[in-house]
Amino acid sequence: MKKIAVLTSGGDSPGMNAAVRAVVRKAIYHDVEVYGIFQGYYGLVHNNIRKLELGDVGDKIQRGGTFLQSARCPEFKEPEVRQKGIENLKALGIEGLVVIGGDGSYRGAQRLNEEGIKTIGIPGTIDNDINGTDFTIGFDTALNTIIESIDKIRDTASSHERTFIIEVMGRDAGDLALWSGLAGGAETVLIPEVKKDIKEIADKIQQGIERGKKHSIIVVAEGVMSGHECGEELKKYINVDTRISVLGHMQRGGSPTGLDRVLASRLGGFAVELLMKDETGLAVGIQKNELTKTTFDDIFVGEHQIDRKMYELSDELSI
Ligand code: ADP
């Protein structure tokens, strides 16, 4: 394989730049030309593609977001639209493609693979919700951003004896809420994977107050309900002074942590190794600190699971 391309797609995540850098440098090191596709699948279809050199990825490893930019391209589900993208790749003699993104992006990658483009996926999303990998690129950075916010909120919560509800990202996946709740010492975490009765939470807060607790912190994943809804629900059962913090898009930004940079570099390098061996239709990942590959077909079998033991532990530690 002499020419490959790389794109970032879907929601951006910190560490995507480090992954692109690894793909570009690993490929050039092995005399493979690399093209950057700007704006994800939209750029692929609209031929927003240019050759990348070593210098193009200089001074990028520490930057959040993605310099290749990302875009939503719903029309990419249409075979005729994808065909335009495939023709653009063929016109440049590009034989392999690395797609960095979440599960939506993987669906597109799976289709391209079926349609004859050698494709490897790299998991880039803060949600940590992709099968076949223990961690996705960006999760650790977002986790640390949330923990920093929880710590700050805790300072003010204890000064005013209030219950704080912190709404974090995660439509279908509770990893960010669970991990940040555990690390931030939250009293309760609400995640989409586990149903929890609001009355039980209210009772727990009430018992805490009776034992002399000065404040409570509840972390709620947006997929369960909004922070405001959570506050309204609680007030049906107890009379507490609640404050809501919706962390929003700040969770997606910032300079990637060391763990995310290392993960991105390892996965980027591995993706190029696989393409150089003509392997295709695979998503790379990390499991028990080993680099792994999983077929796109297997990635879509079953839902991503949270660590139930960790969930139980967070409950046990938050009494
Ligand atoms: P993420 O990759 O973060 O999950 P999205 O779900 O928005 O983000 O997906 C990113 C892009 O992947 C979409 O804008 C679309 O171009 C492409 N995509 C998503 N689902 C499919 C599909 N079923 N077939 C082809 N392309 C898809």
Short mmCIF file of C-alpha atoms and ligand atoms in Angstrom, two decimals:
data_model
loop_
_atom_site.label_atom_id
_atom_site.label_comp_id
_atom_site.label_asym_id
_atom_site.label_seq_id
_atom_site.Cartn_x
_atom_site.Cartn_y
_atom_site.Cartn_z
CA MET A 1 0.00 0.00 0.00
CA LYS A 2 1.56 3.28 -1.12
CA LYS A 3 -1.15 5.86 -0.43
CA ILE A 4 -3.56 6.11 2.46
CA ALA A 5 -5.93 8.78 3.79
CA VAL A 6 -7.14 9.75 7.22
CA LEU A 7 -10.29 11.56 8.41
CA THR A 8 -11.96 12.50 11.68
CA SER A 9 -15.73 12.21 11.89
CA GLY A 10 -18.71 12.71 14.19
CA GLY A 11 -18.30 14.38 17.55
CA ASP A 12 -14.73 15.58 18.09
CA SER A 13 -12.68 14.44 21.05
CA PRO A 14 -9.38 15.50 22.60
CA GLY A 15 -6.60 13.32 21.24
CA MET A 16 -7.92 13.10 17.68
CA ASN A 17 -5.02 15.33 16.58
CA ALA A 18 -2.53 13.04 18.29
CA ALA A 19 -4.07 10.08 16.44
CA VAL A 20 -3.85 11.87 13.07
CA ARG A 21 -0.24 12.79 13.83
CA ALA A 22 0.59 9.16 14.58
CA VAL A 23 -1.06 7.96 11.36
CA VAL A 24 0.79 10.55 9.29
CA ARG A 25 4.21 10.05 10.87
CA LYS A 26 4.05 6.26 10.99
CA ALA A 27 3.00 6.11 7.33
CA ILE A 28 5.65 8.54 6.10
CA TYR A 29 8.30 6.72 8.15
CA HIS A 30 7.40 3.62 6.13
CA ASP A 31 7.35 5.49 2.77
CA VAL A 32 3.57 5.54 2.52
CA GLU A 33 1.99 8.82 1.34
CA VAL A 34 -0.82 10.20 3.51
CA TYR A 35 -3.74 12.39 2.51
CA GLY A 36 -5.84 14.33 4.98
CA ILE A 37 -9.56 14.43 4.32
CA PHE A 38 -10.98 17.61 5.85
CA GLN A 39 -14.49 17.73 7.39
CA GLY A 40 -15.01 13.99 7.68
CA TYR A 41 -17.25 12.17 5.22
CA TYR A 42 -18.56 15.51 3.94
CA GLY A 43 -15.05 16.39 2.83
CA LEU A 44 -14.58 12.92 1.32
CA VAL A 45 -17.69 13.38 -0.83
CA HIS A 46 -16.82 16.99 -1.70
CA ASN A 47 -13.16 16.19 -2.44
CA ASN A 48 -11.72 18.33 0.36
CA ILE A 49 -8.56 16.20 0.37
CA ARG A 50 -4.90 17.17 0.39
CA LYS A 51 -1.56 15.49 0.89
CA LEU A 52 -0.12 15.83 4.39
CA GLU A 53 3.57 16.19 5.14
CA LEU A 54 5.45 15.68 8.40
CA GLY A 55 5.22 19.41 9.20
CA ASP A 56 1.42 19.44 8.86
CA VAL A 57 1.14 17.46 12.07
CA GLY A 58 3.82 19.38 13.93
CA ASP A 59 2.69 21.20 17.09
CA LYS A 60 -0.63 19.31 17.04
CA ILE A 61 -0.15 16.56 19.63
CA GLN A 62 -1.17 18.80 22.54
CA ARG A 63 -4.18 20.42 20.85
CA GLY A 64 -7.79 19.53 21.55
CA GLY A 65 -10.36 19.24 18.76
CA THR A 66 -9.28 18.08 15.33
CA PHE A 67 -7.35 20.17 12.81
CA LEU A 68 -8.82 17.98 10.06
CA GLN A 69 -12.21 19.20 11.29
CA SER A 70 -15.29 17.09 11.61
CA ALA A 71 -18.74 17.40 10.08
CA ARG A 72 -22.00 15.53 10.14
CA CYS A 73 -22.88 14.07 6.76
CA PRO A 74 -26.21 12.23 7.04
CA GLU A 75 -26.35 11.74 3.27
CA PHE A 76 -23.34 9.42 3.57
CA LYS A 77 -25.84 6.66 4.34
CA GLU A 78 -26.83 6.77 0.65
CA PRO A 79 -24.79 4.39 -1.55
CA GLU A 80 -24.62 6.91 -4.46
CA VAL A 81 -23.19 9.57 -2.15
CA ARG A 82 -20.57 7.17 -0.79
CA GLN A 83 -19.70 6.24 -4.39
CA LYS A 84 -18.69 9.85 -5.04
CA GLY A 85 -16.33 9.63 -2.08
CA ILE A 86 -14.90 6.35 -3.31
CA GLU A 87 -14.29 7.87 -6.75
CA ASN A 88 -12.47 10.80 -5.13
CA LEU A 89 -10.16 8.37 -3.32
CA LYS A 90 -9.55 6.31 -6.46
CA ALA A 91 -8.77 9.42 -8.53
CA LEU A 92 -5.88 10.12 -6.13
CA GLY A 93 -4.75 6.48 -6.08
CA ILE A 94 -5.62 6.15 -2.37
CA GLU A 95 -5.92 2.50 -1.37
CA GLY A 96 -6.52 2.63 2.37
CA LEU A 97 -8.47 4.81 4.78
CA VAL A 98 -8.26 5.45 8.52
CA VAL A 99 -11.49 6.72 10.09
CA ILE A 100 -11.24 8.26 13.56
CA GLY A 101 -14.64 8.66 15.20
CA GLY A 102 -17.48 7.11 17.13
CA ASP A 103 -19.92 4.36 16.27
CA GLY A 104 -21.75 6.41 13.63
CA SER A 105 -18.45 6.97 11.87
CA TYR A 106 -17.75 3.24 12.13
CA ARG A 107 -21.01 2.51 10.29
CA GLY A 108 -19.77 4.62 7.39
CA ALA A 109 -16.37 2.89 7.56
CA GLN A 110 -18.05 -0.51 7.52
CA ARG A 111 -19.97 0.43 4.36
CA LEU A 112 -16.81 1.75 2.64
CA ASN A 113 -15.03 -1.48 3.49
CA GLU A 114 -17.87 -3.51 1.94
CA GLU A 115 -17.65 -1.29 -1.12
CA GLY A 116 -13.96 -2.08 -1.66
CA ILE A 117 -11.99 0.57 0.24
CA LYS A 118 -9.56 -0.90 2.78
CA THR A 119 -10.65 0.78 5.99
CA ILE A 120 -9.50 0.78 9.61
CA GLY A 121 -11.41 2.53 12.44
CA ILE A 122 -9.89 4.26 15.46
CA PRO A 123 -12.23 4.94 18.43
CA GLY A 124 -12.38 8.70 18.98
CA THR A 125 -15.16 9.81 21.30
CA ILE A 126 -15.33 11.08 24.86
CA ASP A 127 -18.22 8.69 25.63
CA ASN A 128 -16.12 5.50 25.93
CA ASP A 129 -19.04 3.63 24.39
CA ILE A 130 -17.42 1.59 21.64
CA ASN A 131 -17.26 -2.18 21.80
CA GLY A 132 -13.89 -3.84 21.26
CA THR A 133 -11.86 -1.37 23.30
CA ASP A 134 -11.53 -0.66 27.01
CA PHE A 135 -10.97 3.04 26.30
CA THR A 136 -11.74 5.50 23.53
CA ILE A 137 -9.56 8.48 22.69
CA GLY A 138 -10.79 11.55 24.59
CA PHE A 139 -12.49 9.77 27.46
CA ASP A 140 -9.68 10.35 29.94
CA THR A 141 -9.43 14.04 29.10
CA ALA A 142 -13.18 14.57 29.45
CA LEU A 143 -13.17 12.59 32.68
CA ASN A 144 -10.50 14.86 34.11
CA THR A 145 -12.35 17.97 32.97
CA ILE A 146 -15.46 16.78 34.79
CA ILE A 147 -13.53 15.86 37.94
CA GLU A 148 -11.99 19.33 38.01
CA SER A 149 -15.49 20.84 37.83
CA ILE A 150 -16.85 18.53 40.53
CA ASP A 151 -13.97 19.50 42.84
CA LYS A 152 -14.73 23.19 42.34
CA ILE A 153 -18.44 22.71 42.81
CA ARG A 154 -17.73 20.72 45.97
CA ASP A 155 -15.93 23.76 47.44
CA THR A 156 -18.95 25.99 47.01
CA ALA A 157 -21.43 23.22 47.88
CA SER A 158 -19.84 22.70 51.27
CA SER A 159 -19.81 26.43 51.99
CA HIS A 160 -23.56 26.71 51.41
CA GLU A 161 -24.93 23.33 52.44
CA ARG A 162 -26.56 22.62 49.13
CA THR A 163 -27.28 19.70 46.87
CA PHE A 164 -25.56 20.07 43.53
CA ILE A 165 -26.70 18.25 40.43
CA ILE A 166 -24.06 18.04 37.74
CA GLU A 167 -25.26 17.08 34.27
CA VAL A 168 -22.57 15.42 32.17
CA MET A 169 -22.49 14.12 28.60
CA GLY A 170 -23.56 10.57 27.77
CA ARG A 171 -26.77 9.97 25.82
CA ASP A 172 -26.61 6.21 25.87
CA ALA A 173 -23.45 5.59 27.84
CA GLY A 174 -22.86 6.15 31.53
CA ASP A 175 -19.08 5.80 31.67
CA LEU A 176 -18.35 9.52 32.04
CA ALA A 177 -20.94 9.89 34.81
CA LEU A 178 -19.88 6.71 36.60
CA TRP A 179 -16.13 7.31 36.47
CA SER A 180 -16.38 11.00 37.33
CA GLY A 181 -18.88 10.30 40.09
CA LEU A 182 -16.57 7.70 41.60
CA ALA A 183 -13.48 9.90 41.25
CA GLY A 184 -15.29 13.03 42.42
CA GLY A 185 -16.88 11.35 45.44
CA ALA A 186 -20.44 12.00 44.30
CA GLU A 187 -23.29 10.77 46.52
CA THR A 188 -25.22 9.43 43.54
CA VAL A 189 -24.65 8.74 39.87
CA LEU A 190 -27.50 8.38 37.42
CA ILE A 191 -26.63 6.51 34.23
CA PRO A 192 -28.70 5.24 31.30
CA GLU A 193 -27.67 1.61 31.86
CA VAL A 194 -29.17 1.37 35.37
CA LYS A 195 -32.66 2.43 36.41
CA LYS A 196 -32.73 4.23 39.72
CA ASP A 197 -35.70 5.41 41.73
CA ILE A 198 -35.57 9.14 42.48
CA LYS A 199 -37.35 8.57 45.79
CA GLU A 200 -34.51 6.29 46.88
CA ILE A 201 -32.02 9.03 46.03
CA ALA A 202 -34.09 11.58 47.94
CA ASP A 203 -34.20 9.25 50.95
CA LYS A 204 -30.45 8.81 50.80
CA ILE A 205 -29.87 12.57 50.71
CA GLN A 206 -32.29 13.01 53.61
CA GLN A 207 -30.49 10.37 55.66
CA GLY A 208 -27.18 12.08 54.88
CA ILE A 209 -28.53 15.41 56.07
CA GLU A 210 -29.78 13.79 59.28
CA ARG A 211 -26.31 12.31 59.85
CA GLY A 212 -24.86 15.81 59.49
CA LYS A 213 -23.76 15.78 55.84
CA LYS A 214 -23.24 19.34 54.68
CA HIS A 215 -23.77 18.80 50.98
CA SER A 216 -24.53 16.24 48.32
CA ILE A 217 -23.35 15.91 44.76
CA ILE A 218 -25.38 14.05 42.16
CA VAL A 219 -23.88 13.31 38.76
CA VAL A 220 -26.49 12.67 36.08
CA ALA A 221 -25.78 11.52 32.52
CA GLU A 222 -27.77 13.60 30.03
CA GLY A 223 -29.33 10.42 28.62
CA VAL A 224 -31.19 9.75 31.88
CA MET A 225 -32.69 13.22 32.24
CA SER A 226 -31.50 16.81 32.32
CA GLY A 227 -30.01 18.27 35.48
CA HIS A 228 -33.05 20.54 35.78
CA GLU A 229 -35.49 17.65 35.48
CA CYS A 230 -33.50 15.80 38.12
CA GLY A 231 -33.80 18.81 40.46
CA GLU A 232 -37.57 19.01 39.89
CA GLU A 233 -37.97 15.28 40.53
CA LEU A 234 -36.00 15.46 43.78
CA LYS A 235 -38.10 18.34 45.06
CA LYS A 236 -41.17 16.11 44.88
CA TYR A 237 -39.73 14.14 47.80
CA ILE A 238 -37.45 16.40 49.83
CA ASN A 239 -37.08 20.04 50.65
CA VAL A 240 -33.47 20.74 49.70
CA ASP A 241 -31.75 23.70 48.16
CA THR A 242 -30.57 22.37 44.79
CA ARG A 243 -28.26 23.96 42.26
CA ILE A 244 -27.78 22.64 38.76
CA SER A 245 -24.57 22.72 36.71
CA VAL A 246 -24.73 21.65 33.09
CA LEU A 247 -21.14 21.14 31.99
CA GLY A 248 -21.97 21.00 28.27
CA HIS A 249 -19.38 21.28 25.53
CA MET A 250 -16.48 22.17 27.78
CA GLN A 251 -16.31 18.38 28.32
CA ARG A 252 -15.30 17.91 24.69
CA GLY A 253 -12.50 20.47 24.68
CA GLY A 254 -9.06 20.94 26.12
CA SER A 255 -5.58 19.60 25.68
CA PRO A 256 -5.54 15.78 25.75
CA THR A 257 -4.18 14.08 28.86
CA GLY A 258 -1.06 11.95 28.76
CA LEU A 259 -3.15 8.78 28.67
CA ASP A 260 -5.17 10.02 25.71
CA ARG A 261 -2.06 11.10 23.80
CA VAL A 262 -0.38 7.74 24.35
CA LEU A 263 -3.54 5.84 23.43
CA ALA A 264 -4.02 7.95 20.30
CA SER A 265 -0.39 7.46 19.26
CA ARG A 266 -0.49 3.70 19.79
CA LEU A 267 -3.80 3.25 17.97
CA GLY A 268 -2.76 5.55 15.11
CA GLY A 269 0.46 3.62 14.60
CA PHE A 270 -1.32 0.28 14.80
CA ALA A 271 -3.95 1.33 12.24
CA VAL A 272 -1.20 2.09 9.71
CA GLU A 273 0.53 -1.22 10.45
CA LEU A 274 -2.69 -3.07 9.66
CA LEU A 275 -3.24 -1.18 6.40
CA MET A 276 0.35 -1.89 5.36
CA LYS A 277 -0.47 -5.58 5.80
CA ASP A 278 -3.57 -5.09 3.61
CA GLU A 279 -5.86 -5.78 6.56
CA THR A 280 -9.27 -4.11 6.40
CA GLY A 281 -12.73 -3.88 7.96
CA LEU A 282 -11.26 -3.64 11.43
CA ALA A 283 -11.54 -1.30 14.38
CA VAL A 284 -8.45 -1.02 16.54
CA GLY A 285 -8.65 -0.82 20.31
CA ILE A 286 -6.93 -1.49 23.57
CA GLN A 287 -7.89 -4.32 25.93
CA LYS A 288 -5.92 -5.09 29.08
CA ASN A 289 -3.24 -2.72 27.71
CA GLU A 290 -2.78 -4.82 24.55
CA LEU A 291 -3.55 -3.45 21.10
CA THR A 292 -6.47 -5.34 19.60
CA LYS A 293 -8.44 -5.47 16.36
CA THR A 294 -12.13 -6.28 16.01
CA THR A 295 -14.16 -6.58 12.81
CA PHE A 296 -16.72 -3.80 12.32
CA ASP A 297 -19.37 -6.53 12.22
CA ASP A 298 -18.39 -7.67 15.72
CA ILE A 299 -18.24 -4.11 17.05
CA PHE A 300 -21.96 -3.75 16.39
CA VAL A 301 -22.97 -6.92 18.20
CA GLY A 302 -24.62 -6.04 21.50
CA GLU A 303 -24.62 -2.81 23.46
CA HIS A 304 -21.61 -1.33 25.19
CA GLN A 305 -21.73 -2.38 28.85
CA ILE A 306 -20.71 -0.46 31.91
CA ASP A 307 -18.58 -2.11 34.57
CA ARG A 308 -21.27 -3.34 37.00
CA LYS A 309 -18.74 -3.98 39.77
CA MET A 310 -17.57 -0.41 39.52
CA TYR A 311 -21.15 0.82 39.64
CA GLU A 312 -21.80 -1.19 42.80
CA LEU A 313 -18.59 0.13 44.31
CA SER A 314 -19.58 3.73 43.60
CA ASP A 315 -22.82 3.04 45.45
CA GLU A 316 -21.00 1.43 48.36
CA LEU A 317 -18.53 4.30 48.69
CA SER A 318 -21.14 7.04 48.54
CA ILE A 319 -23.11 6.23 51.69
P1 ADP B 1 -20.06 9.50 15.85
O1 ADP B 1 -19.10 8.91 14.88
O2 ADP B 1 -19.39 10.40 16.85
O3 ADP B 1 -20.95 8.45 16.47
P2 ADP B 1 -22.30 10.33 14.13
O4 ADP B 1 -23.23 9.31 14.65
O5 ADP B 1 -22.78 11.71 13.88
O6 ADP B 1 -20.99 10.51 15.05
O7 ADP B 1 -21.70 9.77 12.76
C1 ADP B 1 -20.75 10.50 12.04
C2 ADP B 1 -21.01 10.38 10.55
O8 ADP B 1 -20.90 9.00 10.17
C3 ADP B 1 -22.39 10.79 10.09
O9 ADP B 1 -22.51 12.18 9.91
C4 ADP B 1 -22.49 10.06 8.76
O10 ADP B 1 -21.76 10.76 7.76
C5 ADP B 1 -21.74 8.75 9.03
N1 ADP B 1 -22.69 7.67 9.33
C6 ADP B 1 -23.41 7.47 10.46
N2 ADP B 1 -24.21 6.39 10.36
C7 ADP B 1 -23.99 5.86 9.13
C8 ADP B 1 -24.52 4.73 8.40
N3 ADP B 1 -25.45 3.93 8.92
N4 ADP B 1 -24.05 4.52 7.15
C9 ADP B 1 -23.14 5.33 6.60
N5 ADP B 1 -22.61 6.41 7.21
C10 ADP B 1 -23.03 6.69 8.46
#
